[in-house]
Amino acid sequence: MSFFKQIVNACYAFDKYHLLVKVSLPKVLFYLFVITVLQLIVMLMPICAEYVEKGGITGIIDKYIPEFEIKDGVFYCDKKINYVDDLADSIIIVDSDKVFDEEVFDGHMLGIAVDKEKIMSRHFKTSVSYFRYFKTNGVINKSFIYTLLPFIRLAFIVSAIIILVMAYCTTIFNSILVAFMAFLINLIISSYIKNVEYFKLAVYVQTMPVILQMSLYFIGVSMPSMVYIAVIGLYIYFALKNIKKQEGMIIAVV
């Protein structure tokens, strides 16, 4: 079954769900991966557009990083920064007169805090990294950052891969939860379906809710969680009802 046909059947053809749950597991996992990538693209489009508008990494360095110097392991900067990006749920704080702790990131998913002793960074509320300034014979200043551009770009690529892997793992976990939801609903419907087919069913019933969610997000509207769950529940119900109707039929999947 082609990828396009899987999407169409998952969204509109409840009478085809008996075929969808017979699709091979690798195909289902690939389908889920593509859906995850599309979700990320839609979610990150505003951030990427802003990134391009600001001139990429060099533009951001030119515009937002003030003149500074690090001498004898101590950071000096006349300018103080307290920048919050609600779109990216991030915060950037620079103050060479203070020493911050992790509480500076409270309420934000991402963040960078620069004080006189160290640089801290938060990654998706999961961990905080520390980098303490080292003592050198010379002085490190803004021009030094430009020599690090290849490493910064590499860090962006690695971060993108990590985000994708985390998003895919989260989507798989969510699909397992939906599969359990399908199992509970099927206790009432009593359709014959194998254990692994619950997972396949869970993947496909999320297609339309995800498309609706992405469409609303694209225009700046957030879909309530209860509505998202309710749509999934309805898809599970009608999918299982139609699978039950097809019991006893010989099924072949191309």
Short mmCIF file of C-alpha atoms in Angstrom, two decimals:
data_model
loop_
_atom_site.label_atom_id
_atom_site.label_comp_id
_atom_site.label_asym_id
_atom_site.label_seq_id
_atom_site.Cartn_x
_atom_site.Cartn_y
_atom_site.Cartn_z
CA MET A 1 0.00 0.00 0.00
CA SER A 2 1.52 3.34 -1.06
CA PHE A 3 2.21 6.11 1.46
CA PHE A 4 -0.39 8.41 -0.14
CA LYS A 5 -3.02 5.66 -0.06
CA GLN A 6 -2.26 5.07 3.62
CA ILE A 7 -2.94 8.74 4.39
CA VAL A 8 -6.18 8.80 2.40
CA ASN A 9 -7.46 5.58 3.93
CA ALA A 10 -6.47 6.66 7.45
CA CYS A 11 -8.32 9.96 7.10
CA TYR A 12 -11.45 9.07 5.15
CA ALA A 13 -11.94 5.33 4.64
CA PHE A 14 -12.95 3.52 7.81
CA ASP A 15 -13.85 0.51 5.69
CA LYS A 16 -10.14 0.20 4.77
CA TYR A 17 -8.83 -0.01 8.31
CA HIS A 18 -8.88 -3.80 8.16
CA LEU A 19 -6.23 -3.40 5.44
CA LEU A 20 -4.25 -0.73 7.29
CA VAL A 21 -3.72 -2.92 10.35
CA LYS A 22 -2.25 -5.58 8.04
CA VAL A 23 0.42 -3.24 6.65
CA SER A 24 3.90 -4.42 7.66
CA LEU A 25 5.32 -2.92 10.84
CA PRO A 26 8.39 -1.35 9.13
CA LYS A 27 6.04 0.50 6.73
CA VAL A 28 3.95 1.71 9.66
CA LEU A 29 7.03 2.94 11.51
CA PHE A 30 8.23 4.75 8.37
CA TYR A 31 4.75 6.29 8.00
CA LEU A 32 4.94 7.49 11.60
CA PHE A 33 8.44 8.90 11.00
CA VAL A 34 7.27 10.95 7.99
CA ILE A 35 4.29 12.29 9.96
CA THR A 36 6.68 13.26 12.77
CA VAL A 37 8.97 15.10 10.35
CA LEU A 38 6.02 16.99 8.84
CA GLN A 39 4.86 18.00 12.33
CA LEU A 40 8.32 19.32 13.18
CA ILE A 41 8.53 21.27 9.92
CA VAL A 42 5.20 22.99 10.60
CA MET A 43 6.10 23.73 14.23
CA LEU A 44 9.57 25.07 13.40
CA MET A 45 8.61 27.08 10.31
CA PRO A 46 8.01 30.36 12.23
CA ILE A 47 11.30 29.95 14.10
CA CYS A 48 13.21 29.13 10.89
CA ALA A 49 11.64 32.12 9.12
CA GLU A 50 12.73 34.39 11.95
CA TYR A 51 16.21 32.82 11.86
CA VAL A 52 16.56 33.54 8.12
CA GLU A 53 15.16 37.06 8.54
CA LYS A 54 17.83 37.83 11.13
CA GLY A 55 20.60 36.73 8.77
CA GLY A 56 21.40 33.31 10.14
CA ILE A 57 24.11 32.65 12.71
CA THR A 58 26.36 35.54 11.65
CA GLY A 59 23.43 37.96 11.62
CA ILE A 60 22.42 36.91 15.12
CA ILE A 61 26.01 37.30 16.36
CA ASP A 62 26.30 40.77 14.80
CA LYS A 63 22.96 41.98 16.13
CA TYR A 64 22.52 40.33 19.49
CA ILE A 65 25.95 39.57 20.94
CA PRO A 66 27.49 42.69 22.51
CA GLU A 67 31.16 43.51 22.74
CA PHE A 68 32.71 41.60 25.62
CA GLU A 69 35.91 40.09 26.90
CA ILE A 70 36.95 37.15 29.08
CA LYS A 71 40.13 37.78 31.01
CA ASP A 72 41.65 35.58 33.73
CA GLY A 73 38.52 33.42 33.76
CA VAL A 74 36.14 36.33 34.38
CA PHE A 75 33.53 37.67 31.95
CA TYR A 76 33.20 41.43 31.42
CA CYS A 77 30.43 43.15 29.48
CA ASP A 78 28.95 46.65 29.83
CA LYS A 79 25.63 45.62 28.28
CA LYS A 80 23.00 43.58 30.12
CA ILE A 81 20.54 41.41 28.16
CA ASN A 82 17.23 39.90 29.24
CA TYR A 83 15.60 38.62 26.04
CA VAL A 84 12.53 36.37 26.01
CA ASP A 85 11.23 34.73 22.83
CA ASP A 86 7.68 33.54 23.47
CA LEU A 87 7.50 31.86 20.07
CA ALA A 88 10.47 29.60 20.81
CA ASP A 89 9.73 29.49 24.56
CA SER A 90 13.31 30.56 25.23
CA ILE A 91 15.25 33.10 27.27
CA ILE A 92 18.69 34.70 26.92
CA ILE A 93 20.21 36.50 29.90
CA VAL A 94 23.61 38.20 30.02
CA ASP A 95 24.84 39.98 33.15
CA SER A 96 28.53 40.10 34.08
CA ASP A 97 27.72 41.46 37.56
CA LYS A 98 25.77 38.38 38.69
CA VAL A 99 26.10 34.63 39.24
CA PHE A 100 23.03 32.66 38.12
CA ASP A 101 21.64 29.28 39.12
CA GLU A 102 19.22 26.99 37.25
CA GLU A 103 16.18 28.90 38.54
CA VAL A 104 16.92 31.60 35.99
CA PHE A 105 15.37 29.28 33.35
CA ASP A 106 12.10 28.68 35.23
CA GLY A 107 9.10 28.84 32.90
CA HIS A 108 11.13 28.39 29.70
CA MET A 109 11.90 25.34 27.57
CA LEU A 110 15.20 26.65 26.17
CA GLY A 111 17.65 29.16 27.52
CA ILE A 112 21.14 30.59 27.75
CA ALA A 113 22.43 32.46 30.79
CA VAL A 114 25.80 34.19 30.85
CA ASP A 115 27.24 35.51 34.12
CA LYS A 116 30.71 36.53 35.28
CA GLU A 117 31.76 32.94 36.08
CA LYS A 118 30.08 30.67 33.53
CA ILE A 119 27.66 30.01 30.69
CA MET A 120 24.58 27.87 31.31
CA SER A 121 22.25 26.42 28.70
CA ARG A 122 18.93 24.61 29.07
CA HIS A 123 17.73 21.99 26.59
CA PHE A 124 13.99 21.24 26.47
CA LYS A 125 13.58 21.34 30.28
CA THR A 126 15.51 18.07 30.53
CA SER A 127 19.00 19.21 31.48
CA VAL A 128 21.21 22.20 32.09
CA SER A 129 24.80 22.35 30.84
CA TYR A 130 27.57 24.42 32.45
CA PHE A 131 30.67 25.90 30.87
CA ARG A 132 33.07 27.75 33.16
CA TYR A 133 35.52 30.22 31.69
CA PHE A 134 39.12 29.06 31.63
CA LYS A 135 42.11 31.27 32.31
CA THR A 136 44.25 32.18 29.32
CA ASN A 137 47.28 34.35 28.76
CA GLY A 138 45.34 36.57 26.39
CA VAL A 139 41.83 38.00 26.12
CA ILE A 140 38.84 36.36 24.44
CA ASN A 141 36.39 38.77 22.83
CA LYS A 142 33.55 38.91 20.28
CA SER A 143 35.82 38.34 17.28
CA PHE A 144 36.76 34.94 18.74
CA ILE A 145 33.16 33.75 18.26
CA TYR A 146 33.44 34.03 14.48
CA THR A 147 36.28 31.50 14.53
CA LEU A 148 33.86 29.04 16.17
CA LEU A 149 31.24 29.25 13.40
CA PRO A 150 31.99 25.75 11.97
CA PHE A 151 31.49 24.25 15.44
CA ILE A 152 28.33 26.29 16.01
CA ARG A 153 26.87 25.06 12.70
CA LEU A 154 27.81 21.49 13.62
CA ALA A 155 26.09 21.98 16.98
CA PHE A 156 22.94 23.14 15.13
CA ILE A 157 22.97 19.98 12.99
CA VAL A 158 23.51 17.71 16.00
CA SER A 159 20.73 19.53 17.88
CA ALA A 160 18.37 19.08 14.93
CA ILE A 161 19.08 15.34 14.85
CA ILE A 162 18.55 15.07 18.62
CA ILE A 163 15.25 16.98 18.35
CA LEU A 164 14.08 14.68 15.55
CA VAL A 165 15.00 11.52 17.47
CA MET A 166 13.31 12.80 20.63
CA ALA A 167 10.19 13.79 18.69
CA TYR A 168 10.03 10.38 17.00
CA CYS A 169 10.43 8.55 20.32
CA THR A 170 7.71 10.73 21.82
CA THR A 171 5.40 9.97 18.89
CA ILE A 172 6.00 6.24 19.30
CA PHE A 173 5.26 6.49 23.03
CA ASN A 174 2.06 8.46 22.33
CA SER A 175 1.04 5.79 19.80
CA ILE A 176 1.49 3.12 22.47
CA LEU A 177 -0.85 5.10 24.75
CA VAL A 178 -3.39 5.40 21.92
CA ALA A 179 -3.04 1.65 21.30
CA PHE A 180 -3.96 1.03 24.94
CA MET A 181 -6.93 3.35 24.48
CA ALA A 182 -7.95 1.27 21.43
CA PHE A 183 -7.64 -1.89 23.51
CA LEU A 184 -10.05 -0.49 26.12
CA ILE A 185 -12.57 0.61 23.48
CA ASN A 186 -12.34 -2.79 21.83
CA LEU A 187 -13.46 -4.43 25.09
CA ILE A 188 -16.89 -3.04 24.19
CA ILE A 189 -16.79 -3.61 20.42
CA SER A 190 -15.16 -7.07 20.59
CA SER A 191 -13.45 -6.86 17.21
CA TYR A 192 -10.78 -9.47 16.49
CA ILE A 193 -7.45 -7.69 16.32
CA LYS A 194 -3.95 -8.86 17.20
CA ASN A 195 -1.75 -7.11 19.75
CA VAL A 196 0.66 -5.52 17.25
CA GLU A 197 -2.33 -4.37 15.19
CA TYR A 198 -3.43 -2.15 18.07
CA PHE A 199 -0.22 -0.17 17.57
CA LYS A 200 -0.75 0.05 13.80
CA LEU A 201 -4.33 1.18 14.37
CA ALA A 202 -3.07 3.79 16.85
CA VAL A 203 -0.67 5.21 14.27
CA TYR A 204 -3.29 5.60 11.57
CA VAL A 205 -6.12 6.98 13.72
CA GLN A 206 -3.83 9.87 14.69
CA THR A 207 -3.45 10.99 11.06
CA MET A 208 -6.50 13.24 10.79
CA PRO A 209 -6.14 14.74 14.30
CA VAL A 210 -2.50 15.54 13.53
CA ILE A 211 -3.43 17.17 10.21
CA LEU A 212 -6.09 19.26 11.96
CA GLN A 213 -3.64 20.16 14.71
CA MET A 214 -0.95 21.22 12.21
CA SER A 215 -3.45 23.22 10.15
CA LEU A 216 -4.66 25.13 13.22
CA TYR A 217 -1.10 25.68 14.44
CA PHE A 218 -0.15 27.09 11.04
CA ILE A 219 -2.79 29.82 11.43
CA GLY A 220 -1.89 30.46 15.05
CA VAL A 221 -4.67 28.48 16.77
CA SER A 222 -4.03 25.75 19.33
CA MET A 223 -6.21 22.64 19.33
CA PRO A 224 -7.45 21.81 22.86
CA SER A 225 -6.12 18.49 24.16
CA MET A 226 -9.60 17.19 24.93
CA VAL A 227 -10.71 17.84 21.34
CA TYR A 228 -7.60 16.05 20.03
CA ILE A 229 -8.27 13.02 22.26
CA ALA A 230 -11.99 13.03 21.39
CA VAL A 231 -11.27 12.94 17.63
CA ILE A 232 -8.83 10.05 18.16
CA GLY A 233 -11.46 8.22 20.21
CA LEU A 234 -14.06 8.59 17.45
CA TYR A 235 -11.60 7.32 14.83
CA ILE A 236 -10.76 4.32 17.00
CA TYR A 237 -14.44 3.51 17.50
CA PHE A 238 -15.41 3.67 13.82
CA ALA A 239 -12.21 1.90 12.73
CA LEU A 240 -12.84 -1.01 15.11
CA LYS A 241 -16.50 -1.22 14.09
CA ASN A 242 -15.49 -1.55 10.45
CA ILE A 243 -12.74 -4.06 11.24
CA LYS A 244 -15.38 -6.17 12.95
CA LYS A 245 -17.56 -6.02 9.82
CA GLN A 246 -14.67 -7.38 7.76
CA GLU A 247 -14.00 -10.37 10.02
CA GLY A 248 -13.86 -13.62 8.08
CA MET A 249 -12.76 -11.93 4.85
CA ILE A 250 -9.50 -12.87 3.10
CA ILE A 251 -7.26 -9.84 3.25
CA ALA A 252 -4.35 -9.08 0.93
CA VAL A 253 -2.19 -6.03 1.17
CA VAL A 254 -0.05 -4.80 -1.68
#
